Amino acid sequence: LVLNHTSDQHPWFRAARSNPRSIFRNYYVWSDSSLTYRDARIIFTDTEESNWAWDENSKQYYWHRFYSSQPDLNYDNPLVQEEMMKIMSFWLDLGVDGFRADAVPYLFEREGTSCENLPETHEFLKTIRQFINVNYPGRILLAEANQWPEDLLPYFGDGDDEFHMGFNFPIMPRIYMALKQADRTQLVWIMSRTPFLRETNQWGIFLRNHDELTLEMVTEEERQWMWDNFAPEQRMRLNIGIRRRLAPLLENDRRKIEIAHSLLFTLPGSPILYYGDEIGMGDNIWLSDRNGVRTPMQWEAETNAGFSEAPGQSLYSPIIDDEEYGPLKVNVKTQQDDPASMRNFIRHMIAVRKEHHAFGWGEFEWIDCNNNKVAAYRRTYQDETILVFHNLSDTEQQVSYKTKRPIRVRTDLLTQWEFRSKDGMVNLKLKPYQYLWLK
């Protein structure tokens, strides 16, 4: 649900720019000066020089927090708020389970502020939540706000009057950093900055999404390190981030892709998968902007990867056609028929996770095993405790850990392998990139 803006090709904006007296003129934010709201940061610094764009037709500037082709809506106009309620009703009546609300911090503008996270924004979001609660109970609102976790807390309101969920953006790059550095330090640090939420709320955590892998919430040195290690070619970079898919980022190494998903499924939050990553789809860095990670889903090895029967040149984007990631090698049907495929193993991980509420609702506590190459933690909910171990390195690692209870046998939930301990002491030899969910 794109709350913040429309396309400049949208009928509303076309009407707004063609006729200053149009009812749609006030659907957008206009000014005679480009110096208004000058305290608001520019988000896409590599392509935009200002948050204002000059409209030659109407001889005024219009406001845009993202690309100039995406003019911001004017939420001080009650008609815009009404329109958004109508849009939500349309989709909710069709049966959608909820919305990922796009770019929520930027809905209102006020002089002398950063034009982010304003009180007026929260007032409108409470109106949306009340509308959902009354008319469509049980539907979900997920906030997409590229903010630090502590700054996102106000978007949960009092637990039941704004968003149900919010994306935890800064954990994403640190999963890649932990794997590349073979060191849990970055994960420990970001988890220390991630507040535990009420049972009525939840973080959404993810490995990739449809945009660039954002590096906005790392230091300049860390950003350069990420570019050097994960996007060595300039075309792999976009804005302050990396426009690559999961499999290429992890060198198409099945071990790394699996352990990344294990972290995703066992750290606090609801895991969110990006289409195609479950089968190891690749990207096309030669497509413009963010389109390189938005190519058609590869369903089978046949024409157009089974995505469409239309002529190939009519597709919204070309199919990935390289030898390593093309549909002849990477597709749903082939993996569906292979019990050992990545798709089926990730399905297995999801099924196991759903059986154990400790992963979804449990408390989180790091385990100190005197080895930073191993990310180990405890998930506890009611009378269930699960010990999770990840060898982040490409070498075997030894782990010794004294448990709180002298349980003799613990079972890996994924493989059913048994691990014995004596007097509560767990001694493990973890193979490169091995992970265990022990109960």
Coordinates of C-alpha atoms in Angstrom, one line a residue:
L1 CA 0.0 0.0 0.0
V2 CA 1.8 3.1 -1.3
L3 CA 0.6 5.8 1.1
N4 CA 3.2 8.5 0.6
H5 CA 3.2 9.2 -3.2
T6 CA 1.9 8.4 -6.6
S7 CA 3.5 8.2 -10.0
D8 CA 3.8 11.4 -12.0
Q9 CA 1.8 9.5 -14.6
H10 CA -1.2 8.9 -12.3
P11 CA -4.4 10.5 -13.4
W12 CA -4.6 12.6 -10.2
F13 CA -1.2 14.2 -10.8
R14 CA -1.8 14.7 -14.5
A15 CA -5.0 16.6 -13.6
A16 CA -3.2 18.5 -10.9
R17 CA -0.4 19.8 -13.1
S18 CA -2.6 20.6 -16.1
N19 CA -5.1 22.7 -14.2
P20 CA -4.3 24.7 -11.0
R21 CA -8.1 24.9 -10.3
S22 CA -8.5 21.1 -10.5
I23 CA -9.8 19.4 -7.3
F24 CA -6.7 17.2 -7.7
R25 CA -4.3 20.1 -7.4
N26 CA -4.5 20.0 -3.6
Y27 CA -3.9 16.2 -3.7
Y28 CA -0.2 17.1 -3.9
V29 CA 2.2 19.5 -2.2
W30 CA 3.1 22.6 -4.2
S31 CA 5.3 25.6 -3.6
D32 CA 6.6 28.8 -5.3
S33 CA 9.9 28.2 -3.6
S34 CA 12.3 25.2 -3.4
L35 CA 13.6 26.4 0.0
T36 CA 10.5 25.3 1.9
Y37 CA 11.1 22.3 4.3
R38 CA 14.8 22.7 3.8
D39 CA 15.5 20.6 6.9
A40 CA 14.2 17.5 5.3
R41 CA 17.0 15.2 4.1
I42 CA 17.3 14.0 0.5
I43 CA 16.9 10.2 0.5
F44 CA 18.2 9.3 -3.0
T45 CA 21.3 11.5 -3.0
D46 CA 22.8 9.8 -6.1
T47 CA 19.9 10.9 -8.3
E48 CA 18.1 13.7 -6.6
E49 CA 19.5 17.2 -5.8
S50 CA 16.4 18.4 -4.1
N51 CA 13.1 17.3 -2.6
W52 CA 11.4 19.8 -4.9
A53 CA 10.9 19.4 -8.6
W54 CA 10.0 22.2 -11.0
D55 CA 6.8 21.7 -13.0
E56 CA 7.1 23.7 -16.2
N57 CA 3.5 23.4 -17.0
S58 CA 2.1 24.9 -13.8
K59 CA 5.2 27.0 -13.0
Q60 CA 5.5 25.7 -9.4
Y61 CA 7.5 23.2 -7.5
Y62 CA 6.0 19.9 -6.3
W63 CA 7.3 17.9 -3.3
H64 CA 8.8 14.4 -3.5
R65 CA 10.7 12.5 -0.8
F66 CA 11.9 9.9 -3.3
Y67 CA 12.3 10.2 -7.1
S68 CA 11.0 13.2 -8.8
S69 CA 8.7 10.9 -10.8
Q70 CA 7.0 10.1 -7.4
P71 CA 5.2 13.2 -6.2
D72 CA 4.1 13.1 -2.5
L73 CA 0.4 13.2 -1.6
N74 CA -0.9 16.0 0.6
Y75 CA -2.3 14.4 3.7
D76 CA -3.4 17.8 5.0
N77 CA -6.2 17.4 2.5
P78 CA -9.1 15.4 4.0
L79 CA -10.0 14.2 0.5
V80 CA -6.6 12.4 0.2
Q81 CA -7.2 10.6 3.5
E82 CA -10.7 9.6 2.3
E83 CA -9.2 8.3 -1.0
M84 CA -6.7 6.1 0.9
M85 CA -9.5 4.6 3.0
K86 CA -11.4 3.7 -0.3
I87 CA -8.3 2.1 -1.7
M88 CA -7.9 0.0 1.4
S89 CA -11.5 -1.0 1.4
F90 CA -11.3 -2.1 -2.3
W91 CA -8.5 -4.6 -1.5
L92 CA -9.7 -5.7 1.8
D93 CA -13.1 -6.5 0.3
L94 CA -11.3 -8.7 -2.2
G95 CA -9.9 -10.7 0.7
V96 CA -6.3 -9.5 1.2
D97 CA -4.8 -10.4 4.6
G98 CA -3.4 -6.9 5.2
F99 CA -1.0 -4.3 3.9
R100 CA 2.7 -3.5 3.9
A101 CA 2.4 0.2 4.2
D102 CA 5.1 1.9 2.2
A103 CA 7.3 4.9 3.4
V104 CA 5.1 5.7 6.4
P105 CA 7.4 8.3 8.2
Y106 CA 7.0 10.9 5.4
L107 CA 3.2 11.5 5.1
F108 CA 3.2 15.1 6.5
E109 CA 5.4 18.1 6.2
R110 CA 6.0 20.8 8.7
E111 CA 8.4 23.8 8.4
G112 CA 11.4 23.6 10.8
T113 CA 11.3 19.8 11.1
S114 CA 12.9 16.8 9.3
C115 CA 9.4 16.1 7.9
E116 CA 9.7 12.5 9.3
N117 CA 7.9 10.8 12.2
L118 CA 5.6 13.8 12.8
P119 CA 2.7 13.7 15.3
E120 CA 0.3 14.3 12.4
T121 CA 1.5 11.1 10.8
H122 CA 0.8 9.1 13.9
E123 CA -2.7 10.6 14.2
F124 CA -3.5 9.5 10.7
L125 CA -2.1 6.0 11.2
K126 CA -4.3 5.6 14.3
T127 CA -7.3 6.5 12.1
I128 CA -6.3 3.8 9.7
R129 CA -5.9 1.2 12.5
Q130 CA -9.3 2.1 13.9
F131 CA -10.8 1.7 10.5
I132 CA -9.2 -1.7 10.1
N133 CA -10.2 -2.8 13.6
V134 CA -13.8 -1.9 13.2
N135 CA -14.4 -2.9 9.6
Y136 CA -11.9 -5.6 8.9
P137 CA -10.8 -7.3 12.2
G138 CA -8.0 -9.7 11.9
R139 CA -6.2 -8.0 9.1
I140 CA -2.6 -7.0 9.4
L141 CA -0.7 -3.6 9.0
L142 CA 3.0 -3.9 8.5
A143 CA 5.1 -0.7 8.6
E144 CA 7.8 -0.1 6.0
A145 CA 9.9 2.6 7.7
N146 CA 13.7 2.5 7.1
Q147 CA 14.5 3.6 10.7
W148 CA 16.4 2.4 13.7
P149 CA 14.3 -0.1 15.8
E150 CA 14.0 2.3 18.7
D151 CA 12.8 5.0 16.4
L152 CA 10.2 2.7 15.0
L153 CA 8.6 1.9 18.4
P154 CA 6.1 4.8 18.2
Y155 CA 4.6 3.2 15.1
F156 CA 3.3 0.4 17.2
G157 CA 1.4 3.0 19.3
D158 CA 0.0 1.5 22.5
G159 CA 0.2 -2.0 20.9
D160 CA -3.2 -2.0 19.3
D161 CA -3.8 1.4 17.8
E162 CA -1.1 1.7 15.0
F163 CA 0.8 -1.0 13.3
H164 CA 0.8 -4.7 14.1
M165 CA 4.3 -5.2 12.7
G166 CA 7.3 -3.2 11.5
F167 CA 10.3 -4.1 9.4
N168 CA 13.6 -4.3 11.2
F169 CA 15.9 -2.9 8.5
P170 CA 19.3 -2.6 10.2
I171 CA 19.5 -6.3 11.0
M172 CA 19.6 -7.2 7.3
P173 CA 23.1 -6.0 6.4
R174 CA 24.5 -7.3 9.6
I175 CA 23.5 -10.9 8.8
Y176 CA 25.7 -10.5 5.7
M177 CA 28.5 -8.9 7.7
A178 CA 28.4 -11.7 10.2
L179 CA 28.8 -14.4 7.6
K180 CA 31.5 -12.6 5.6
Q181 CA 33.5 -11.7 8.7
A182 CA 32.8 -15.1 10.4
D183 CA 32.0 -13.1 13.6
R184 CA 28.8 -12.6 15.6
T185 CA 29.8 -9.2 16.9
Q186 CA 27.6 -7.2 14.5
L187 CA 24.6 -9.4 15.3
V188 CA 25.1 -9.0 19.0
W189 CA 25.3 -5.2 18.6
I190 CA 22.2 -4.8 16.5
M191 CA 20.1 -7.1 18.8
S192 CA 21.2 -4.9 21.7
R193 CA 19.5 -2.0 19.9
T194 CA 16.3 -4.0 19.1
P195 CA 13.6 -3.6 21.7
F196 CA 11.5 -6.6 22.7
L197 CA 7.9 -5.9 21.7
R198 CA 4.5 -6.6 23.2
E199 CA 2.8 -9.9 22.3
T200 CA 0.4 -7.8 20.1
N201 CA 3.3 -6.6 18.0
Q202 CA 6.2 -8.2 16.1
W203 CA 9.3 -7.3 14.0
G204 CA 9.4 -8.3 10.4
I205 CA 12.9 -9.5 9.5
F206 CA 14.2 -10.3 6.1
L207 CA 17.3 -11.2 4.0
R208 CA 16.3 -9.3 0.9
N209 CA 13.4 -7.4 -0.6
H210 CA 12.4 -5.7 -3.8
D211 CA 14.6 -2.7 -3.3
E212 CA 18.3 -2.3 -2.8
L213 CA 19.9 -3.9 0.3
T214 CA 20.0 -0.6 2.2
L215 CA 23.3 0.5 3.8
E216 CA 21.7 3.6 5.3
M217 CA 22.1 2.4 8.9
V218 CA 25.8 1.4 8.9
T219 CA 28.9 3.6 9.2
E220 CA 30.6 5.0 6.1
E221 CA 33.5 2.6 6.7
E222 CA 31.1 -0.3 7.0
R223 CA 29.2 0.8 3.9
Q224 CA 32.4 0.9 1.8
W225 CA 33.3 -2.5 3.2
M226 CA 30.0 -4.0 2.2
W227 CA 30.3 -2.5 -1.3
D228 CA 33.8 -3.9 -1.7
N229 CA 32.8 -7.4 -0.6
F230 CA 29.3 -7.7 -1.9
A231 CA 29.1 -5.2 -4.8
P232 CA 32.6 -4.8 -6.3
E233 CA 31.2 -3.6 -9.6
Q234 CA 29.6 -0.1 -9.7
R235 CA 26.5 -1.4 -11.4
M236 CA 25.8 -3.6 -8.4
R237 CA 25.3 -0.5 -6.3
L238 CA 22.3 1.8 -6.1
N239 CA 21.5 4.8 -3.9
I240 CA 23.1 3.9 -0.5
G241 CA 22.8 0.2 -1.0
I242 CA 23.3 -3.0 -3.1
R243 CA 21.0 -4.1 -5.9
R244 CA 21.7 -7.8 -5.8
R245 CA 19.6 -10.9 -4.9
L246 CA 20.3 -13.3 -2.0
A247 CA 22.0 -16.1 -4.0
P248 CA 24.5 -13.9 -5.8
L249 CA 25.3 -12.0 -2.6
L250 CA 26.2 -15.3 -1.0
E251 CA 28.1 -16.6 -4.0
N252 CA 25.4 -19.2 -4.7
D253 CA 26.8 -21.3 -1.9
R254 CA 24.1 -23.6 -0.6
R255 CA 25.6 -23.7 2.9
K256 CA 25.6 -19.9 3.2
I257 CA 22.1 -19.6 1.9
E258 CA 20.8 -22.2 4.3
I259 CA 22.5 -20.7 7.4
A260 CA 21.3 -17.2 6.4
H261 CA 17.7 -18.7 6.4
S262 CA 18.4 -20.4 9.7
L263 CA 19.3 -17.0 11.3
L264 CA 16.2 -15.5 9.7
F265 CA 13.9 -18.2 11.1
T266 CA 15.4 -18.2 14.6
L267 CA 16.1 -14.6 15.5
P268 CA 13.3 -12.6 17.1
G269 CA 10.7 -11.5 14.5
S270 CA 8.5 -12.9 11.8
P271 CA 10.5 -14.0 8.8
I272 CA 9.6 -12.5 5.4
L273 CA 10.8 -14.1 2.2
Y274 CA 11.3 -12.4 -1.1
Y275 CA 9.9 -14.3 -4.0
G276 CA 12.5 -16.4 -5.9
D277 CA 15.0 -16.4 -3.1
E278 CA 13.6 -19.7 -1.9
I279 CA 14.9 -21.3 -5.1
G280 CA 18.0 -19.3 -5.5
M281 CA 17.1 -16.9 -8.3
G282 CA 19.7 -14.5 -9.6
D283 CA 19.6 -10.9 -10.7
N284 CA 20.3 -8.8 -13.8
I285 CA 22.6 -5.9 -12.9
W286 CA 22.2 -4.5 -16.5
L287 CA 18.6 -3.6 -15.9
S288 CA 18.0 -0.1 -14.7
D289 CA 17.4 1.1 -11.1
R290 CA 15.9 -1.6 -8.8
N291 CA 14.6 -3.7 -11.7
G292 CA 17.5 -6.0 -11.6
V293 CA 16.1 -7.9 -8.6
R294 CA 12.5 -7.8 -9.9
T295 CA 12.6 -10.2 -12.8
P296 CA 9.8 -12.7 -13.5
M297 CA 9.4 -15.7 -11.2
Q298 CA 11.0 -18.8 -12.7
W299 CA 8.3 -21.4 -12.5
E300 CA 9.7 -23.9 -15.0
A301 CA 12.3 -24.4 -17.7
E302 CA 9.9 -23.8 -20.5
T303 CA 9.1 -20.6 -22.5
N304 CA 9.3 -17.4 -20.4
A305 CA 10.1 -19.6 -17.4
G306 CA 6.4 -20.4 -17.2
F307 CA 5.7 -16.9 -16.0
S308 CA 3.5 -15.9 -19.0
E309 CA 2.3 -17.2 -22.4
A310 CA 2.8 -13.7 -23.9
P311 CA 5.6 -13.1 -26.3
G312 CA 8.9 -12.6 -24.5
Q313 CA 9.3 -9.1 -25.7
S314 CA 6.0 -8.2 -24.1
L315 CA 7.0 -9.2 -20.5
Y316 CA 7.5 -6.3 -18.1
S317 CA 11.1 -7.5 -17.7
P318 CA 13.4 -10.0 -19.4
I319 CA 13.8 -13.4 -17.9
I320 CA 17.2 -14.1 -16.3
D321 CA 19.1 -15.9 -19.0
D322 CA 22.6 -16.7 -17.7
E323 CA 23.9 -20.2 -17.3
E324 CA 24.1 -20.2 -13.5
Y325 CA 20.7 -18.6 -12.6
G326 CA 18.6 -19.0 -15.7
P327 CA 15.3 -21.1 -15.6
L328 CA 17.0 -24.1 -17.3
K329 CA 18.8 -24.6 -14.0
V330 CA 16.8 -22.6 -11.4
N331 CA 13.0 -23.1 -11.4
V332 CA 10.2 -24.1 -9.1
K333 CA 9.1 -27.3 -10.9
T334 CA 12.6 -28.9 -10.9
Q335 CA 13.0 -28.1 -7.2
Q336 CA 9.5 -29.2 -6.4
D337 CA 10.3 -32.7 -7.7
D338 CA 13.6 -32.9 -5.8
P339 CA 13.4 -33.8 -2.1
A340 CA 16.9 -32.4 -1.5
S341 CA 16.3 -29.1 -3.3
M342 CA 16.8 -25.7 -1.5
R343 CA 13.1 -24.9 -1.9
N344 CA 12.0 -28.1 -0.2
F345 CA 14.5 -27.7 2.6
I346 CA 13.4 -24.1 3.3
R347 CA 9.8 -25.4 3.4
H348 CA 11.0 -27.9 5.9
M349 CA 12.6 -25.2 8.0
I350 CA 9.3 -23.2 7.9
A351 CA 7.3 -26.2 9.0
V352 CA 9.5 -26.9 11.9
R353 CA 9.5 -23.3 13.0
K354 CA 5.7 -23.2 13.0
E355 CA 5.7 -26.2 15.4
H356 CA 7.6 -24.3 18.1
H357 CA 6.2 -21.1 19.5
A358 CA 9.6 -20.3 21.1
F359 CA 10.8 -19.0 17.7
G360 CA 7.8 -16.6 17.3
W361 CA 7.0 -15.5 20.8
G362 CA 9.9 -16.7 22.9
E363 CA 12.5 -14.6 24.9
F364 CA 15.9 -14.2 23.3
E365 CA 19.2 -14.6 25.1
W366 CA 22.7 -14.9 23.8
I367 CA 24.8 -17.9 24.8
D368 CA 28.4 -17.1 25.7
C369 CA 30.4 -20.0 24.2
N370 CA 33.7 -18.2 24.1
N371 CA 33.8 -18.3 20.4
N372 CA 32.7 -15.3 18.3
K373 CA 32.7 -17.4 15.1
V374 CA 29.6 -19.1 16.5
A375 CA 26.3 -17.2 16.9
A376 CA 24.6 -19.1 19.7
Y377 CA 21.4 -18.1 21.6
R378 CA 18.5 -19.4 23.6
R379 CA 14.8 -19.0 22.6
T380 CA 12.4 -19.7 25.5
Y381 CA 8.6 -19.6 25.6
Q382 CA 6.7 -21.0 28.6
D383 CA 8.2 -24.5 29.3
E384 CA 10.0 -24.8 25.9
T385 CA 13.7 -23.9 25.5
I386 CA 15.6 -24.2 22.2
L387 CA 19.3 -23.8 21.9
V388 CA 20.4 -22.4 18.5
F389 CA 24.0 -22.6 17.2
H390 CA 25.4 -21.2 14.0
N391 CA 28.9 -21.7 12.8
L392 CA 29.5 -18.5 10.8
S393 CA 32.8 -19.6 9.4
D394 CA 34.2 -21.8 6.7
T395 CA 36.2 -23.9 9.3
E396 CA 35.1 -26.4 11.9
Q397 CA 34.4 -24.8 15.3
Q398 CA 34.4 -26.3 18.8
V399 CA 31.7 -25.2 21.2
S400 CA 31.4 -26.0 24.9
Y401 CA 28.4 -24.7 26.8
K402 CA 27.0 -25.4 30.3
T403 CA 23.3 -25.6 30.2
K404 CA 20.9 -24.4 32.9
R405 CA 19.4 -27.9 33.2
P406 CA 21.3 -31.2 33.2
I407 CA 19.4 -32.7 30.2
R408 CA 21.3 -35.7 28.8
V409 CA 20.0 -35.8 25.3
R410 CA 19.1 -32.9 23.0
T411 CA 17.7 -33.3 19.5
D412 CA 18.2 -31.2 16.5
L413 CA 14.7 -30.2 15.3
L414 CA 15.7 -30.1 11.7
T415 CA 17.6 -33.4 11.3
Q416 CA 16.5 -35.4 14.4
W417 CA 20.2 -36.0 15.2
E418 CA 20.8 -36.5 18.9
F419 CA 23.5 -34.8 20.9
R420 CA 24.4 -36.1 24.3
S421 CA 25.7 -34.1 27.3
K422 CA 27.1 -34.9 30.6
D423 CA 26.2 -33.0 33.7
G424 CA 24.6 -30.4 31.5
M425 CA 27.8 -29.7 29.5
V426 CA 27.2 -29.6 25.8
N427 CA 30.3 -30.1 23.6
L428 CA 29.8 -29.6 19.9
K429 CA 31.9 -29.8 16.8
L430 CA 30.3 -27.6 14.2
K431 CA 31.2 -28.1 10.6
P432 CA 31.6 -25.1 8.3
Y433 CA 28.4 -23.1 8.2
Q434 CA 26.6 -25.8 10.2
Y435 CA 23.6 -24.8 12.3
L436 CA 21.6 -26.6 15.0
W437 CA 18.2 -26.1 16.6
L438 CA 18.5 -28.2 19.8
K439 CA 15.7 -29.1 22.1

